Every structure is written in C-alpha cells, then in structure tokens.
C-alpha cells in the first residue's frame, strides 16, 4: 500500500482509534484531512505506547506526504518525527495550532525531519513562530498565512533552503515588515529579518554595556521628555483579534453590483470640542471627497459616533421604495422620496444661481442613476445608519462631544 486517502470522513474527535495501529512500511502518502480529528493517531505519534521514544520502530518509514488539514488539532507531539522520519510534506492548514514548530520537533539529540521541505499551517491560531524553525534543514516552502503572529523570529532567515514563505494575514507589530510581507519577495523579507536580528543584537549589547557603567544624571530628564513627546504622536493599531469586543460588519452578496468594497476602523481618544475642531474635521473629510475620492465616484468616507452605533452591522442593498433613512437634519424618509426631493432642490438651486453646477448632496445624485437597489448600512436594531454615497443617519451623527469614531470607506 503506497497511498491511503481517508479525507472528509468526519471521523470526529475519536479519530481512527486503533484502525491505523499497524505499521505500513511502504506507505508514501497519507491523507487524513477534513475529519475533525483532535489528536493524532497513536501510530503517528499521538497518545499511546508508540509515543515513548525507542518503544517501536518507525510505523511509516517511507511516508513522504502527510495531509492533516481541516481538523481540530491543537498540537503535534515529537512522536511524529519518529513515526515518519522521511516526511517531506506536512499539511496542517485549518487546524487550531497555537505554536510552530512547538512540540513538533524531537529532542535536540534526534534528527528533526531532515527531509521536510514543505510545511503548510495557514488558517490556524498560531501566536508564536519560534526560532526552532531554523532546525528544519530542508525547508523550502512555509505557509503560515492568516494566523495570529505579532512578530517573526530572525532565525527564520537561517533556514538554509527557504525560498517561499507566505506570511500574509498576520497582525505583525512591525509596520515595515507587514508591508514587505504583503508586497515583497521572500528573499527581501528574510534579508530584513536577518539585518533586524543583527541590529537588535547590537542594541542589546549596547544596553548591557550601559547597565555596567554608572548612570549619568546630566541630560537624563531631556531624553525622557523627548521619548514622552514622541510617544504621544504614535498611533497604535489594534487588529480585530486583539479587541475583546470588535465591531463586526457583515456584507451581503448584493453589494457587489453597487459598492462592493468596505473598509472600517475605530478611532478612540478623539477631541472635537476645542475651538472649531469639529468644523475642521468635517472640512478635511469634504476635501478628501473632492480630491482622492474623486467627488465620491471612487470612494465615500463616512463617520459615526461609535457610542451610538449598535453592532453587529450589516452592509446590504434595498430597493429604493423600501429603504428608509433619517438623513442628517431631516425626518425619516424613503430613499426614492429623498432622491426626488433632492433633485427638486437641485433644480431650484440651478434656477436661483443661474448655473448648472449645484452644491452639497445634490452633486452626488447621478451616482445612483439606473440602480435597482441602493446600498445601506443597517445596525443591530434594523435601523439604516448610512445611505452611501448620499447621507448618514441623524441617529449616529458626530458631535463636538464625540470621543470615539466609527469610520467607513466604501469603494467601487
């Protein structure tokens, strides 16, 4: 038997039991994906007699490819390295792993997967990629996308054969590294990690030397004041996974034909009370609409008082005759009636000013021409809090007392 595929059988937490107990000396490919396994079978190094080092010979001495993706595994024991010493491909995507390599590697006196060239662990819960990853001498391809990594070890650059590393979708604290991960080749990312590791090593040595020298009082207060001033200018970005109560926005398929993309963020610690801060804030938003957003034809920016937003939110579409909204400074009205009212106001403006151009919301009416459905953002109470690109709702209006903002950008 060279190939054994048992994928998608919903074996569940109990797994294979003793069904994989005997050794399969000729097996080269084993697929156990999509079975809901919570632990490895004993023959693969899970709990059982074979987990004791030296108890039995390798159960899969010729195994080259092992697919464990789409299960519920939280960890892998070092017994796997003993059970399949010739493993070249290990697929672990879609599990619940917390660390890599974690306990996957055997003790230091044993050879840790000398032939493993491909390791996939995307869409897990990995929070730590340890420096032990460099102990895989043959690793060429690494995929840890969409995990919870906040940092990458400099030792990743010490993997001698690593050519392809997919590190996207992780909340990395290093902004520059995050940009490189999303836009640069693996070689550039590894070189950055290598140089950063050298720099951190140098800084640690400098700090050690300073600790050994007597502290100088002169100039110390100035340095502290400067560090404090810089700290006030830093913007801390929290990813959804870092927030205990994230604002969730669900998008319905119908928005694809209207305004398919939406980006949201929460801004805390806002001060709009001093002077004319609110007016300047709204003026800056208007300028962005005119310039970068190309008069709302490319994108629309919307701001809400976060305290008045009841989540979770739904970004969807509704027919003009059914969509009801309470526009800023107006009473509740159906979307089709609002547009008709705005069109009449626009005509009145043209007559009074004797020119074709109009101002305010009237400039954006043509953006909805020919649309069978209009986009809207609905809160948990079923209230429409935004009707892009026309208006927000009076319910979540930003005022001088607003301290937390919910900001959205709708893009074509």
PDB file of C-alpha atoms in Angstrom, residues 21-22 28 35 69 113 118 141 164 175 184 196 199 212 214 222 236 245 253 276 304 314 355 387 396:
ATOM      1  CA  UNK A  21      -2.396   0.802  14.577  1.00  0.00           C
ATOM      2  CA  UNK A  22      -0.215  -1.452  12.470  1.00  0.00           C
ATOM      3  CA  UNK A  28       4.219   7.116   0.896  1.00  0.00           C
ATOM      4  CA  UNK A  35     -12.058  14.590   9.623  1.00  0.00           C
ATOM      5  CA  UNK A  69      -5.508  19.953   7.175  1.00  0.00           C
ATOM      6  CA  UNK A 113      12.663  15.915   9.885  1.00  0.00           C
ATOM      7  CA  UNK A 118       7.095  21.884   2.651  1.00  0.00           C
ATOM      8  CA  UNK A 141       8.215  26.334   1.442  1.00  0.00           C
ATOM      9  CA  UNK A 164       8.921  30.687  -0.458  1.00  0.00           C
ATOM     10  CA  UNK A 175       4.626  48.047  10.132  1.00  0.00           C
ATOM     11  CA  UNK A 184       7.895  41.849  -1.446  1.00  0.00           C
ATOM     12  CA  UNK A 196      16.957  43.357  12.078  1.00  0.00           C
ATOM     13  CA  UNK A 199      20.647  45.300  14.823  1.00  0.00           C
ATOM     14  CA  UNK A 212      27.543  48.146  33.580  1.00  0.00           C
ATOM     15  CA  UNK A 214      27.487  54.296  36.301  1.00  0.00           C
ATOM     16  CA  UNK A 222      15.619  65.774  28.500  1.00  0.00           C
ATOM     17  CA  UNK A 236      -1.440  52.251  17.961  1.00  0.00           C
ATOM     18  CA  UNK A 245     -15.422  43.336  21.583  1.00  0.00           C
ATOM     19  CA  UNK A 253     -23.678  39.438  -1.822  1.00  0.00           C
ATOM     20  CA  UNK A 276     -13.664  74.745  15.755  1.00  0.00           C
ATOM     21  CA  UNK A 304     -20.279  57.928  13.056  1.00  0.00           C
ATOM     22  CA  UNK A 314     -24.948  44.615   8.005  1.00  0.00           C
ATOM     23  CA  UNK A 355     -25.803  77.937 -13.399  1.00  0.00           C
ATOM     24  CA  UNK A 387     -27.082  55.534   2.758  1.00  0.00           C
ATOM     25  CA  UNK A 396     -25.196  58.335  14.738  1.00  0.00           C
TER      26      UNK A 396
END
